[in-house]
Amino acid sequence: PEEDCAQLGRSPDFDTLNILEIEAWRCALIARHGPPPEGCRFKVIPNPHDFGCYRTLGLRVMSEDDATVADYAEAVEEGLATWIE
């Protein structure tokens, strides 16, 4: 949050940086909210673009009727305001 990120088509070795950023974000969310409960998991989502492919972090929900999963999904969707959080 509030940090510059690797830029597709501009940053040298973008693929490596993009993957590292996703992993850092996943780890930060787990550190703040705990690991995903049974019924959901983090996944990397490829996003094809004119300049190549960039990836984002998503949460795959398999148990939509589970309140624990719904609460977790809502919490991680809000993300983090800063890295200090």
PDB file of C-alpha atoms in Angstrom:
ATOM      1  CA  PRO A   1       0.000   0.000   0.000  1.00  0.00           C
ATOM      2  CA  GLU A   2       1.096   3.506  -0.874  1.00  0.00           C
ATOM      3  CA  GLU A   3       4.316   2.187  -2.452  1.00  0.00           C
ATOM      4  CA  ASP A   4       5.474   2.350  -6.041  1.00  0.00           C
ATOM      5  CA  CYS A   5       5.166  -0.994  -7.791  1.00  0.00           C
ATOM      6  CA  ALA A   6       6.858  -2.608 -10.755  1.00  0.00           C
ATOM      7  CA  GLN A   7       5.506  -1.265 -14.038  1.00  0.00           C
ATOM      8  CA  LEU A   8       4.668  -3.579 -16.918  1.00  0.00           C
ATOM      9  CA  GLY A   9       6.647  -2.513 -19.966  1.00  0.00           C
ATOM     10  CA  ARG A  10       8.882  -0.195 -17.908  1.00  0.00           C
ATOM     11  CA  SER A  11      10.508  -2.065 -15.013  1.00  0.00           C
ATOM     12  CA  PRO A  12      13.474  -4.289 -15.876  1.00  0.00           C
ATOM     13  CA  ASP A  13      12.744  -7.930 -14.980  1.00  0.00           C
ATOM     14  CA  PHE A  14       9.074  -7.092 -14.425  1.00  0.00           C
ATOM     15  CA  ASP A  15       7.915 -10.726 -14.159  1.00  0.00           C
ATOM     16  CA  THR A  16      10.214 -11.453 -11.213  1.00  0.00           C
ATOM     17  CA  LEU A  17       9.325  -8.198  -9.451  1.00  0.00           C
ATOM     18  CA  ASN A  18       5.602  -8.716  -9.998  1.00  0.00           C
ATOM     19  CA  ILE A  19       5.731 -12.204  -8.487  1.00  0.00           C
ATOM     20  CA  LEU A  20       7.743 -10.932  -5.499  1.00  0.00           C
ATOM     21  CA  GLU A  21       5.234  -8.117  -4.932  1.00  0.00           C
ATOM     22  CA  ILE A  22       2.336 -10.568  -4.995  1.00  0.00           C
ATOM     23  CA  GLU A  23       4.074 -12.856  -2.520  1.00  0.00           C
ATOM     24  CA  ALA A  24       4.872  -9.916  -0.211  1.00  0.00           C
ATOM     25  CA  TRP A  25       1.217  -8.803  -0.341  1.00  0.00           C
ATOM     26  CA  ARG A  26      -0.025 -12.353   0.355  1.00  0.00           C
ATOM     27  CA  CYS A  27       2.332 -12.663   3.332  1.00  0.00           C
ATOM     28  CA  ALA A  28       1.268  -9.251   4.678  1.00  0.00           C
ATOM     29  CA  LEU A  29      -2.420 -10.202   4.485  1.00  0.00           C
ATOM     30  CA  ILE A  30      -1.742 -13.507   6.247  1.00  0.00           C
ATOM     31  CA  ALA A  31       0.333 -11.752   8.916  1.00  0.00           C
ATOM     32  CA  ARG A  32      -2.551  -9.347   9.565  1.00  0.00           C
ATOM     33  CA  HIS A  33      -5.594 -11.643   9.123  1.00  0.00           C
ATOM     34  CA  GLY A  34      -4.197 -15.165   9.523  1.00  0.00           C
ATOM     35  CA  PRO A  35      -4.136 -17.909   6.904  1.00  0.00           C
ATOM     36  CA  PRO A  36      -7.224 -18.456   4.767  1.00  0.00           C
ATOM     37  CA  PRO A  37      -9.760 -20.743   6.443  1.00  0.00           C
ATOM     38  CA  GLU A  38     -10.892 -23.999   4.886  1.00  0.00           C
ATOM     39  CA  GLY A  39     -13.114 -23.087   1.943  1.00  0.00           C
ATOM     40  CA  CYS A  40     -10.958 -20.372   0.387  1.00  0.00           C
ATOM     41  CA  ARG A  41      -7.390 -19.829  -0.788  1.00  0.00           C
ATOM     42  CA  PHE A  42      -5.220 -17.147  -2.315  1.00  0.00           C
ATOM     43  CA  LYS A  43      -4.483 -17.444  -6.015  1.00  0.00           C
ATOM     44  CA  VAL A  44      -2.466 -15.538  -8.577  1.00  0.00           C
ATOM     45  CA  ILE A  45      -4.591 -14.120 -11.391  1.00  0.00           C
ATOM     46  CA  PRO A  46      -2.897 -13.433 -14.754  1.00  0.00           C
ATOM     47  CA  ASN A  47      -4.090 -10.280 -16.524  1.00  0.00           C
ATOM     48  CA  PRO A  48      -3.105 -10.152 -20.217  1.00  0.00           C
ATOM     49  CA  HIS A  49      -2.316  -6.647 -21.421  1.00  0.00           C
ATOM     50  CA  ASP A  50      -0.999  -5.054 -24.618  1.00  0.00           C
ATOM     51  CA  PHE A  51       2.490  -4.822 -23.079  1.00  0.00           C
ATOM     52  CA  GLY A  52       2.517  -8.340 -21.603  1.00  0.00           C
ATOM     53  CA  CYS A  53       0.973 -10.093 -18.637  1.00  0.00           C
ATOM     54  CA  TYR A  54       0.770  -8.737 -15.110  1.00  0.00           C
ATOM     55  CA  ARG A  55      -0.519 -10.684 -12.143  1.00  0.00           C
ATOM     56  CA  THR A  56      -2.716  -9.765  -9.192  1.00  0.00           C
ATOM     57  CA  LEU A  57      -3.572 -11.588  -5.986  1.00  0.00           C
ATOM     58  CA  GLY A  58      -7.086 -12.926  -5.607  1.00  0.00           C
ATOM     59  CA  LEU A  59      -8.999 -15.002  -3.100  1.00  0.00           C
ATOM     60  CA  ARG A  60     -10.786 -18.063  -4.430  1.00  0.00           C
ATOM     61  CA  VAL A  61     -13.900 -18.801  -2.392  1.00  0.00           C
ATOM     62  CA  MET A  62     -15.229 -22.339  -2.573  1.00  0.00           C
ATOM     63  CA  SER A  63     -17.679 -22.164   0.371  1.00  0.00           C
ATOM     64  CA  GLU A  64     -19.851 -19.095  -0.128  1.00  0.00           C
ATOM     65  CA  ASP A  65     -22.291 -20.147   2.610  1.00  0.00           C
ATOM     66  CA  ASP A  66     -19.579 -20.398   5.307  1.00  0.00           C
ATOM     67  CA  ALA A  67     -19.630 -17.338   7.611  1.00  0.00           C
ATOM     68  CA  THR A  68     -15.945 -17.774   8.512  1.00  0.00           C
ATOM     69  CA  VAL A  69     -14.987 -17.684   4.830  1.00  0.00           C
ATOM     70  CA  ALA A  70     -17.249 -14.681   4.201  1.00  0.00           C
ATOM     71  CA  ASP A  71     -15.716 -12.778   7.142  1.00  0.00           C
ATOM     72  CA  TYR A  72     -12.184 -13.584   5.973  1.00  0.00           C
ATOM     73  CA  ALA A  73     -12.954 -12.557   2.387  1.00  0.00           C
ATOM     74  CA  GLU A  74     -14.375  -9.250   3.580  1.00  0.00           C
ATOM     75  CA  ALA A  75     -11.365  -8.579   5.814  1.00  0.00           C
ATOM     76  CA  VAL A  76      -8.724  -9.261   3.147  1.00  0.00           C
ATOM     77  CA  GLU A  77     -10.676  -7.409   0.448  1.00  0.00           C
ATOM     78  CA  GLU A  78     -10.217  -4.221   2.449  1.00  0.00           C
ATOM     79  CA  GLY A  79      -6.465  -4.887   2.311  1.00  0.00           C
ATOM     80  CA  LEU A  80      -4.074  -2.873   4.443  1.00  0.00           C
ATOM     81  CA  ALA A  81      -3.880   0.898   4.735  1.00  0.00           C
ATOM     82  CA  THR A  82      -0.083   0.890   5.146  1.00  0.00           C
ATOM     83  CA  TRP A  83       2.741  -1.629   5.493  1.00  0.00           C
ATOM     84  CA  ILE A  84       2.962  -0.707   9.185  1.00  0.00           C
ATOM     85  CA  GLU A  85      -0.548  -2.060   9.696  1.00  0.00           C
TER      86      GLU A  85
END
